[in-house]
Coordinates of C-alpha atoms in Angstrom, one line a residue:
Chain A
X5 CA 204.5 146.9 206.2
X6 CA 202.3 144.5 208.4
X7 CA 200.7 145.2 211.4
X8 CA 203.0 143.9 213.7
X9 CA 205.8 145.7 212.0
X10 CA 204.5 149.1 212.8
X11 CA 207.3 150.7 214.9
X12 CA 206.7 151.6 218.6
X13 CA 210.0 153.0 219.6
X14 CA 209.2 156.2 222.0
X15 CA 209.3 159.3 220.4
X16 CA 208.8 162.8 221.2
X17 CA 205.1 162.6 220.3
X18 CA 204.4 159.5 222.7
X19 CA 205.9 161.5 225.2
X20 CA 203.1 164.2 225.0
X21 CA 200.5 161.2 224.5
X22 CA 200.3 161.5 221.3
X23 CA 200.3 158.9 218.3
X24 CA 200.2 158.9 215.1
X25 CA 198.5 156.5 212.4
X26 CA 200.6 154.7 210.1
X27 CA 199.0 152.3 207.5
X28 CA 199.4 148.8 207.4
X29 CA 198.4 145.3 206.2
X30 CA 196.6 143.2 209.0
X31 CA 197.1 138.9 208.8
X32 CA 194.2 138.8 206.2
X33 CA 196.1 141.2 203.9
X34 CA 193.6 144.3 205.0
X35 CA 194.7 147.6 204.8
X36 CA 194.2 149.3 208.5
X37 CA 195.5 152.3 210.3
X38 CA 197.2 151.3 213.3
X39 CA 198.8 154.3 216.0
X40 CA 202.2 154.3 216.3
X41 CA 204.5 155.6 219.1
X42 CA 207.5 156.9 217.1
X43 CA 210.5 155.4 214.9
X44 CA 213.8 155.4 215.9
X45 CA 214.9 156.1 212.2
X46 CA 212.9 159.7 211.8
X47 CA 213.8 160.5 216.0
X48 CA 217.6 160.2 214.8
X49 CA 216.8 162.5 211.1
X50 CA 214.7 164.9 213.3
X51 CA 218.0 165.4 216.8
X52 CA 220.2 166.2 213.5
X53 CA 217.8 168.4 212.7
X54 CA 217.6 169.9 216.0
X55 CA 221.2 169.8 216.5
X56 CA 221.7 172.6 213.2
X57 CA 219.3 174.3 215.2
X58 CA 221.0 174.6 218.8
X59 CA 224.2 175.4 217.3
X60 CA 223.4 178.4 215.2
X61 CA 221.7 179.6 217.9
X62 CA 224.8 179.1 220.3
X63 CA 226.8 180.6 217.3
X64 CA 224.8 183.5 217.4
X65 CA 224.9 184.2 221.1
X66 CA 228.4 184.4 221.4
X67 CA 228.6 186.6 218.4
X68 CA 226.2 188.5 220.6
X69 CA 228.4 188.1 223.3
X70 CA 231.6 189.3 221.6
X71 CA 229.6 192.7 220.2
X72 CA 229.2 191.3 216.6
X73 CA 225.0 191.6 216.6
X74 CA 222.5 192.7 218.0
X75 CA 220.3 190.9 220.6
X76 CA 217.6 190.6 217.7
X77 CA 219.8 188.2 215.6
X78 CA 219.6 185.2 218.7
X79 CA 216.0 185.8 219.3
X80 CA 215.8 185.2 215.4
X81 CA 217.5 182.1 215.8
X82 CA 215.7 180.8 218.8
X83 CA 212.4 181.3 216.7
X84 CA 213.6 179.2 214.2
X85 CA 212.8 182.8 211.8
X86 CA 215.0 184.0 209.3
X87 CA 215.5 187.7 208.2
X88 CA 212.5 187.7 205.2
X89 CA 210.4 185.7 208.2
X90 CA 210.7 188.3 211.1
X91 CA 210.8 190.7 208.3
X92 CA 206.8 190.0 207.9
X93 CA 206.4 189.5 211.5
X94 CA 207.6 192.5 212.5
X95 CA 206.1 194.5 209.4
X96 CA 209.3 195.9 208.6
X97 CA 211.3 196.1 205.3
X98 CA 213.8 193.1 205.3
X99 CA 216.4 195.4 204.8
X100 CA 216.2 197.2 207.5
X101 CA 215.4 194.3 209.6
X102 CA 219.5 193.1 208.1
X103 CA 220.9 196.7 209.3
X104 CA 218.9 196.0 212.7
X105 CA 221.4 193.2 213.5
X106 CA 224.0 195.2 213.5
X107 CA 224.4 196.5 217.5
X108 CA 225.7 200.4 216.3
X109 CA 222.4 200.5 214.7
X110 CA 220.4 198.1 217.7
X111 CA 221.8 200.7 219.9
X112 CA 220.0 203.5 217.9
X113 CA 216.4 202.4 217.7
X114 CA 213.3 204.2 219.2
X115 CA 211.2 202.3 221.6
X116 CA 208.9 202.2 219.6
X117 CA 210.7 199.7 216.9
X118 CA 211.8 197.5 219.8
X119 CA 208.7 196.8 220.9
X120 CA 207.4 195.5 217.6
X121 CA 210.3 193.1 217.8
X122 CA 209.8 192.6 221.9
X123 CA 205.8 191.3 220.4
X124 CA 207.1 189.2 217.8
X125 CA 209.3 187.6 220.6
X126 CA 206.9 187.1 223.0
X127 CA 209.0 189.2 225.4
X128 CA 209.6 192.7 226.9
X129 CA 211.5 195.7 225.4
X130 CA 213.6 195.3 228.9
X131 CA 214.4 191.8 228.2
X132 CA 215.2 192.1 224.8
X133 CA 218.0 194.9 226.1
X134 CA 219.3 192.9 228.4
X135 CA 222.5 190.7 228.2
X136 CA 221.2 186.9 227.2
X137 CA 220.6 184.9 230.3
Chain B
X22 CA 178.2 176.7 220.4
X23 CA 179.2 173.1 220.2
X24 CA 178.2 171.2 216.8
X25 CA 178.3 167.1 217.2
X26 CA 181.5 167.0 215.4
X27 CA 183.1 163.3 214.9
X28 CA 187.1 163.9 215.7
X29 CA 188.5 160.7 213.6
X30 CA 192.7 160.7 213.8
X31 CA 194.4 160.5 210.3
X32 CA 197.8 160.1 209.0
X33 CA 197.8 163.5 207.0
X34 CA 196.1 166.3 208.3
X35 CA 194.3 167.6 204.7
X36 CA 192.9 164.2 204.0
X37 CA 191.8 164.0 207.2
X38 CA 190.0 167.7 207.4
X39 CA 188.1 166.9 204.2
X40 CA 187.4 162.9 205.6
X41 CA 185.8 164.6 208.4
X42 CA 184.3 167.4 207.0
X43 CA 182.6 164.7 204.5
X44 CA 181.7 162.3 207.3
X45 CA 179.5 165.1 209.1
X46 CA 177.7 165.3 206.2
X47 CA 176.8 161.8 206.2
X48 CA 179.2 160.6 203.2
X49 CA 181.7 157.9 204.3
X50 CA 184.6 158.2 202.6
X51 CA 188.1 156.8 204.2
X52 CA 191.7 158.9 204.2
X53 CA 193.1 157.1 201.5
X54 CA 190.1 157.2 199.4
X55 CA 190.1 160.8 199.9
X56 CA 194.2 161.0 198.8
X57 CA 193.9 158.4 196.1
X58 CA 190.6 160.6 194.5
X59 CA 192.9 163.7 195.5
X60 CA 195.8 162.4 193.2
X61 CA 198.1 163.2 196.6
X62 CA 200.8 160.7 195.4
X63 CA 204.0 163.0 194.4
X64 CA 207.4 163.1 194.3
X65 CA 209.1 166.9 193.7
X66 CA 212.8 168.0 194.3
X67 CA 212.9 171.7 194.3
X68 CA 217.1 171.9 194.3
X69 CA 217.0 176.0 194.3
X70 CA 214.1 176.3 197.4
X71 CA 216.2 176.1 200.8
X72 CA 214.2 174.9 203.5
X73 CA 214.9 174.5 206.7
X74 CA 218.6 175.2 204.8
X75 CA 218.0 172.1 202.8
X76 CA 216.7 171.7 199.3
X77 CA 213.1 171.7 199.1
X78 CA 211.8 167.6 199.1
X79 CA 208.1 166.8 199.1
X80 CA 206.3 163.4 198.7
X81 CA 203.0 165.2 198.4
X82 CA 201.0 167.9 196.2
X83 CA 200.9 171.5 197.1
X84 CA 198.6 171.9 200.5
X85 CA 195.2 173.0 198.9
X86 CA 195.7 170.5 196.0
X87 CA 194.5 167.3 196.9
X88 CA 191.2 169.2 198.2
X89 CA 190.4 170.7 195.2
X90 CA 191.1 168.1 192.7
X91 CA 188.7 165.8 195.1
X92 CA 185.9 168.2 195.1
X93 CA 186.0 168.7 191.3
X94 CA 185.9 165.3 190.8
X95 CA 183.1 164.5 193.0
X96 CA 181.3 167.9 192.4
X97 CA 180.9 168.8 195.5
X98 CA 180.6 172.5 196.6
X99 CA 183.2 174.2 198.7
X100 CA 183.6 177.7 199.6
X101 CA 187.2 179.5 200.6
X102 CA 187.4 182.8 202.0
X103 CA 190.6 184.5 202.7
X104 CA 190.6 187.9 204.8
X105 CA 192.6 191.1 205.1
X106 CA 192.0 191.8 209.0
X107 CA 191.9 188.9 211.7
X108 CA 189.2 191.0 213.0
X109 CA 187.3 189.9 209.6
X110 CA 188.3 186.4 210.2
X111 CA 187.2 186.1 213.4
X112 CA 183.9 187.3 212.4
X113 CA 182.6 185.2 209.8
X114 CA 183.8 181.7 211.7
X115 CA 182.0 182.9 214.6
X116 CA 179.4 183.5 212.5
X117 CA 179.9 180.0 210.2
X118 CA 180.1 178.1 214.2
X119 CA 177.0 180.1 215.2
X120 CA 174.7 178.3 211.7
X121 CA 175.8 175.3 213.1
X122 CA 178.6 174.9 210.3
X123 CA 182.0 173.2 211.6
X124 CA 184.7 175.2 209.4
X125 CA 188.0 173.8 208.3
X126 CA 191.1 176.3 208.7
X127 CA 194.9 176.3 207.3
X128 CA 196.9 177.6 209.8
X129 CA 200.8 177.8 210.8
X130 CA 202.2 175.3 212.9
X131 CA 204.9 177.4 215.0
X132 CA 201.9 178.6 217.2
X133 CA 200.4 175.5 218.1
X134 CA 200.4 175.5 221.2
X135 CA 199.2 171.9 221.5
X136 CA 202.0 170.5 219.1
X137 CA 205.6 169.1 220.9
X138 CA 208.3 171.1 220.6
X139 CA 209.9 169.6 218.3
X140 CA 207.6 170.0 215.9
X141 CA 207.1 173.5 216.1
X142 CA 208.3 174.6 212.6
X143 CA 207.3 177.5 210.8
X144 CA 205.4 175.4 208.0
X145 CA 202.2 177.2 207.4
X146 CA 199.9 174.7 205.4
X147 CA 198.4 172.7 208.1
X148 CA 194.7 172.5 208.3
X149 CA 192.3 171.5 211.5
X150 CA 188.6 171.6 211.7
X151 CA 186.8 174.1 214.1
X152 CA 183.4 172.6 215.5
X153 CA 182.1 174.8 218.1
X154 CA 183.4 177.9 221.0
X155 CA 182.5 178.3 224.7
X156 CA 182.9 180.5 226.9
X157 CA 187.3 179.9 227.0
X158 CA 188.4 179.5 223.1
X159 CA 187.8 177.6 220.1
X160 CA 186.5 173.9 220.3
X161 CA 189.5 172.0 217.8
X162 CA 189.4 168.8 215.9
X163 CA 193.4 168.7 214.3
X164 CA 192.9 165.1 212.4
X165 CA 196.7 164.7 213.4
X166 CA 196.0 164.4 216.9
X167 CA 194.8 161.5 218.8
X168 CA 192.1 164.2 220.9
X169 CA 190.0 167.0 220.0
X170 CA 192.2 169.9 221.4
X171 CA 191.3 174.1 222.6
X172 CA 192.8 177.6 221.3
X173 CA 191.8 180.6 222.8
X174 CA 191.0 183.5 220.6
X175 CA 194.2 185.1 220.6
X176 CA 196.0 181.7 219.9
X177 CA 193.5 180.8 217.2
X178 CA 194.3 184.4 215.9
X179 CA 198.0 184.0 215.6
X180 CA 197.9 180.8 213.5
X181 CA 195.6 181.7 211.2
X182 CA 197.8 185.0 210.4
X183 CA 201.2 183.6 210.3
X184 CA 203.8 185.1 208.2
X185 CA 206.0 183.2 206.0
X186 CA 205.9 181.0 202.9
X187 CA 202.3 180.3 202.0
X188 CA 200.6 182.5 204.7
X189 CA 197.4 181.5 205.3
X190 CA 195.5 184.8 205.7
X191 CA 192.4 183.3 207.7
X192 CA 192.0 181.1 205.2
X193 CA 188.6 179.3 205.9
X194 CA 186.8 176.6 203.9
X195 CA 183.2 175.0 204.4
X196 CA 181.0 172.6 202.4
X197 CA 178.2 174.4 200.5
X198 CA 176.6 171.7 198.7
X199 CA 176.9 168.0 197.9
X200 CA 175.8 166.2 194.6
X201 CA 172.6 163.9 195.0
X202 CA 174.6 161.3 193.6
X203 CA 178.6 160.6 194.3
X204 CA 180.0 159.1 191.5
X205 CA 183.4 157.5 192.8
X206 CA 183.6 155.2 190.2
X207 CA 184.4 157.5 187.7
X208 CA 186.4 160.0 190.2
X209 CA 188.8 157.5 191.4
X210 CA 189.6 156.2 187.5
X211 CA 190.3 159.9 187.5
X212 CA 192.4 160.1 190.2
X213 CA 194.7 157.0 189.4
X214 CA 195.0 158.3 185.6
X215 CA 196.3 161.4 186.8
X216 CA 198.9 160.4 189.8
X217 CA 200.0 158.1 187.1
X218 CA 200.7 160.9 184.5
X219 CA 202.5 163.2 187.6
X220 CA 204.7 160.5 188.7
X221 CA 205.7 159.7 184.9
X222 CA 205.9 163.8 184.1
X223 CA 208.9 164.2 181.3
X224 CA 209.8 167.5 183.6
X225 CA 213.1 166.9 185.5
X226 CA 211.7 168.1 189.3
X227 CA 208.4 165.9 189.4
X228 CA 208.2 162.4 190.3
X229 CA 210.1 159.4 188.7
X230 CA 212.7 161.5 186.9
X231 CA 213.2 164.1 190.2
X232 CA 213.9 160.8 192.6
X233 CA 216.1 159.9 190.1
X234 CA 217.9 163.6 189.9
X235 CA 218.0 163.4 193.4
X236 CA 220.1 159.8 193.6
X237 CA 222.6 161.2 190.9
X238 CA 222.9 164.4 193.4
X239 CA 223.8 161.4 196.6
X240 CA 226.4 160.4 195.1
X241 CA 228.4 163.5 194.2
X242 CA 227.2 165.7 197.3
X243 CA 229.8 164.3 199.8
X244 CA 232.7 165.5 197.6
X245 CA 230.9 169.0 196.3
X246 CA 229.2 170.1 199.4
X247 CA 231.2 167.6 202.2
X248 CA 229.4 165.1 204.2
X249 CA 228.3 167.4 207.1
X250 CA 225.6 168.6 204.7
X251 CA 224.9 166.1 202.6
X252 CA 223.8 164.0 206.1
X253 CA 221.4 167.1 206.3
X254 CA 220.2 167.2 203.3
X255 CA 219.5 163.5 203.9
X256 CA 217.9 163.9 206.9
X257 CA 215.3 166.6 205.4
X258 CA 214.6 164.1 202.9
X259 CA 213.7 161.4 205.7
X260 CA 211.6 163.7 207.9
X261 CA 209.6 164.9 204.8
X262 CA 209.4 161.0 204.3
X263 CA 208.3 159.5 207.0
X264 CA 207.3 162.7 209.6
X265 CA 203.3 162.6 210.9
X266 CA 201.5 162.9 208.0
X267 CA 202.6 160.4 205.7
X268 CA 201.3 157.3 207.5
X269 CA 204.7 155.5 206.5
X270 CA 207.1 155.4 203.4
X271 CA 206.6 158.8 201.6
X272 CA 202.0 158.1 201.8
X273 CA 203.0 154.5 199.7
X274 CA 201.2 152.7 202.1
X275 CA 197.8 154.9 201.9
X276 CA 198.6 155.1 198.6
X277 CA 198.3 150.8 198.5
X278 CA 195.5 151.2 201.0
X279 CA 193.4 153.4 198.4
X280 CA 194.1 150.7 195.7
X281 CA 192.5 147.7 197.6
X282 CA 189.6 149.9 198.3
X283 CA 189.5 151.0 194.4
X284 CA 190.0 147.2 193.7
X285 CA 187.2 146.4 195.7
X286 CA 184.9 149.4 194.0
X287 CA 186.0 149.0 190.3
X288 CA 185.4 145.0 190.7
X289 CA 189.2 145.2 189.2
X290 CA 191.5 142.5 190.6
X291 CA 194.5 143.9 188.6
X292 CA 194.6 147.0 191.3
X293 CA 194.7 144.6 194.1
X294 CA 197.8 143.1 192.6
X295 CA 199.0 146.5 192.7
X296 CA 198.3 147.5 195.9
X297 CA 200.9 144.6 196.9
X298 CA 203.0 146.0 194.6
X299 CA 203.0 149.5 196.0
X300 CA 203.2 147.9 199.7
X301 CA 206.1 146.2 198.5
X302 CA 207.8 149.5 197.6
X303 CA 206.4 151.1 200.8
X304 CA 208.6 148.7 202.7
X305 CA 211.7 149.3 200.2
X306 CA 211.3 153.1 201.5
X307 CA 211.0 152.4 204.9
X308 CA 214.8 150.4 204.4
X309 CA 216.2 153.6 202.5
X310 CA 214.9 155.9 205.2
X311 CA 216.3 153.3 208.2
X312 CA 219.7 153.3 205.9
X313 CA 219.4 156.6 206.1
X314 CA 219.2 157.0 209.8
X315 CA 222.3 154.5 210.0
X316 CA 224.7 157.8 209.1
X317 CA 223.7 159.2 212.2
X318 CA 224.0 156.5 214.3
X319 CA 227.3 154.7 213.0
X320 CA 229.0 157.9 212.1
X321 CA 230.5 155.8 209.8
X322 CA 230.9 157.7 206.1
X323 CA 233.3 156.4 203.9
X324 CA 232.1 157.0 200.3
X325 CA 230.5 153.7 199.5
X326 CA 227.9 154.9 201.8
X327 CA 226.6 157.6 199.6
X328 CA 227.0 155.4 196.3
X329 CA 225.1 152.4 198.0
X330 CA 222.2 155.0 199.0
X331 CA 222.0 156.6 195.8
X332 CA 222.0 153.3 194.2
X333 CA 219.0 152.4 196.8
X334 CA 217.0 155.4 195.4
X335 CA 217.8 155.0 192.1
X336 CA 216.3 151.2 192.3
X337 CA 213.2 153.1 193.7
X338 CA 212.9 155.3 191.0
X339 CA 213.0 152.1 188.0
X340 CA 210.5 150.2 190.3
X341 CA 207.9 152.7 190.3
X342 CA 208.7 153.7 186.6
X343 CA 207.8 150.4 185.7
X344 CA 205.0 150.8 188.7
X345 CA 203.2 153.6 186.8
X346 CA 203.2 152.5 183.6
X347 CA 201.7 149.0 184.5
X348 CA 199.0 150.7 187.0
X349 CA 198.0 153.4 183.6
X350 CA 197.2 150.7 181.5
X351 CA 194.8 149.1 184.4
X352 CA 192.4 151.4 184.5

C-alpha cells in the first residue's frame, strides 16, 4: 500500500477524533506509519455486524413483549452477553441463569438475585421490572 | 504519581505496550520489529469456536504470545502477576506506580469507557500501559489511541476483572531486568524461522493450509448455511482483517515493514526483496477484503460471487506458500 493510498473515508473512530495507524510505503520505498480516518470496506463489514446485533435485540424485546422471556434476556442482548457471559457476571450457575429467562420463574426471584442482575446492567432493580421503554 | 511516560500510537495494541514499555527503558525498538521478533504473523480458522456467532478467524497469535516469545528471545526479564481479589490488584499497581514503575495491564474492552461504541465488544485481551494516578483515576497510555486517556478506580477495576473468554484477572506485567547486551541479530533470525514454520504448519487450522480450508468452506457455505450467513461469516473475517490493530491487510504490511528493517540489520538484500513481496500480498488482501465489502453494498449474490472470492483466497494461500518457503531458505 503507498502512502497516498492509505484510506481516509470517515469512520466511526474519526468521529470520536480518533485515528488509527496503518503501515505504508512512502515515495522512497520506506516503510512508515501513517493515521488513517477509517475505510469504507471494514465501516460496511462492521454496520453488518451491528445490524445482527439490533435485530436480535428487537427480536428479543418483542418476545419480551408478548410474555415469552423475561426482562433479563433483552438486557442480555443489549450487552452484547450471552448466557455463559452474564452467567460469570452475575456469579450465578449458567443454568440457572437459562431458567431465569423464563418470566414464571423472573416472576419468582428474591430481590436479592435481581439486584445482582440490576449491577451487571448498570441499572436499578425497579427498572429492570419495568416494561422496556 | 505521574512517571514521564512517552505515549507513542501503534497499530496493534500488544506491540505497542511492549514498544513503549521498552522505549522507557531506553531501548528503541519499533512496532514491527517488536511483532516480527514476536513471530505475530498467523493465520488460524477455529471452524467449531463461535464468535460473535461466527467461526473463530484470527490473523494474529494468542494475546500474551508475541510478548513472550520477544522477551525469550531478547532475554529480557518480565514479571506477570495475576490476582484473586481486585482489592489485591489494586494494591500492588498502586504500589508498582508509587516505585516509579509504569505497569502494562490486559484488560476487557466492553468497559472502556474511552473506546466508540462500536467498538465495545466483549474481547478481553487488550492491553494499555498505566504510567501514573492523581487525585481523579488512573493516568492511561492505550497505544491504540491517538492520546493518553483517564479511568477512574472503579472503571479501571471493571476492566481488569471482566468475565468471559480469556478473563484477565488483574493481569499485570512490568520489566524486571534487561540484558547488557541486546542481541537482535540473532532474535530476529529467530523470529522469521519460526513465523515461517507456523505459516507452513502440516496441521489443517494454522496458516497456509487453514486459509486454504477456509476458501474450500466460501464456496460451499451459500448453499449449506444460505447466503445471509455466509455474508456474516465474511464479514467477521474482514473486521478480524483489517479492524484497529492490524495496521492494514491481516499485519502484512508490518509484517513487510519488519522485513526492511531486518534487511537493513542482517545486511541481507534477499529480505528487502521480500518485503516487496509481502507488500505486494498486503495489497492483494486489502482487494479481497474491499471484494468483500462489495456483498454488502451491491446486494448482488449470485453464486459466482462466492466461487470468485474463494478462488481470490485460495490464490492468497499458494502466494504465501510459495512466500514462506522462499523467505525460510533466506535466512
Amino acid at each position: 500500500m503507498n502512502k497516498n493510498d492509505v484510506p481516509q473515508d470517515d469512520g466511526s473512530l474519526a468521529r470520536k477524533n480518533v485515528h488509527e495507524l496503518c503501515y505504508a510505503v512512502d515515495e522512497h520505498g520506506r516503510y512508515t506509519a501513517v493515521p488513517s480516518r477509517g475505510w469504507e470496506a471494514k465501516t460496511l463489514a462492521l454496520n453488518e455486524s451491528l445490524k445482527l446485533i439490533d435485530e436480535r435485540i428487537a427480536a428479543t424485546k418483542e418476545a419480551v413483549e408478548a410474555g415469552m422471556r423475561s426482562p433479563i434476556a433483552y438486557y442480555m442482548e443489549l450487552h452484547r452477553m450471552d448466557i455463559p457471559l452474564l452467567a460469570s457476571y452475575v456469579g450465578i450457575h449458567r443454568w440457572f441463569v437459562k431458567r431465569h429467562l423464563q418470566p414464571k420463574r423472573f416472576g419468582k426471584l428474591k430481590d436479592k438475585t435481581l439486584q445482582k442482575y440490576a449491577d451487571v446492567f448498570g441499572i436499578t432493580v425497579a427498572q429492570l421490572k419495568a416494561p422496556i421503554d | 504519581m505521574d512517571i514521564a511516560f512517552e505515549h507513542r500510537q501503534s497499530a496493534h495494541c500488544e506491540n505497542g505496550v511492549i514498544s513503549n514499555l521498552l522505549n522507557h527503558q531506553g531501548v528503541s525498538l519499533s512496532e514491527p520489529m517488536v511483532f516480527g521478533i514476536g513471530s505475530g504473523l498467523f493465520f488460524v480458522y477455529l471452524p467449531f469456536l463461535k464468535v460473535n456467532f461466527a467461526p473463530g478467524f484470527s490473523y494474529r497469535p494468542m494475546p500474551g504470545s508475541i510478548f513472550r516469545k520477544l522477551a525469550r528471545r531478547l532475554g529480557i526479564k518480565v514479571v506477570h502477576q495475576r490476582f484473586s481479589t481486585p482489592e489485591k490488584a489494586q494494591a500492588v499497581l498502586d504500589g508498582r506506580l508509587a516505585q516509579g514503575i509504569p505497569v502494562g495491564l490486559q484488560v476487557g474492552v466492553y468497559h472502556l469507557t474511552y473506546f466508540p461504541d462500536e467498538y465495545r465488544f466483549h474481547f478481553n485481551a487488550h492491553n494499555l500501559v498505566v504510567y501514573g494516578k492523581d487525585a481523579d483515576g488512573y493516568l492511561i497510555s492505550d497505544p491504540v489511541m491517538d492520546y493518553t486517556t483517564k479511568l477512574t478506580e472503579t472503571e479501571l477495576q471493571r476492566v481488569r476483572f471482566a468475565k468471559g473468554a480469556l478473563p484477565p484477572k488483574g493481569h499485570l506485567y512490568y520489566l524486571e531486568r534487561l540484558p547488557e547486551r541486546l542481541d537482535l541479530e540473532n532474535a530476529v533470525r529467530k523470529g522469521i524461522r519460526q513465523t515461517c514454520k507456523d505459516m507452513l504448519a502440516p496441521v489443517p487450522i494454522v496458516g497456509i493450509r487453514a486459509m486454504k480450508w477456509v476458501a474450500r468452506s466460501i464456496r460451499k457455505w451459500p448453499r449449506t448455511i444460505g447466503v445471509k450467513k455466509t455474508n456474516h461469516y465474511l464479514g467477521q473475517l474482514v473486521r478480524m482483517q483489517e479492524e484497529i490493530g492490524t495496521g492494514g491487510g491481516g499485519f502484512r504490511f508490518i509484517y513487510a515493514a519488519f522485513l526492511q528493517e531486518a534487511s537493513a540489520l542482517l545486511n541481507n538484500e534477499a529480505l528487502a526483496t521480500r518485503s516487496e513481496e509481502m507488500t505486494a500480498i498486503g495489497d492483494a488482501w486489502r482487494d479481497f477484503a474491499l471484494d468483500i465489502s462489495r456483498i454488502y453494498k451491491s446486494r448482488k449474490s449470485g453464486n459466482d460471487v462466492y466461487e470468485k472470492l474463494s478462488e481470490q483466497l485460495m490464490e492468497l494461500a499458494r502466494r504465501e506458500e510459495q512466500f514462506f518457503k522462499t523467505l525460510k531458505k533466506d535466512v
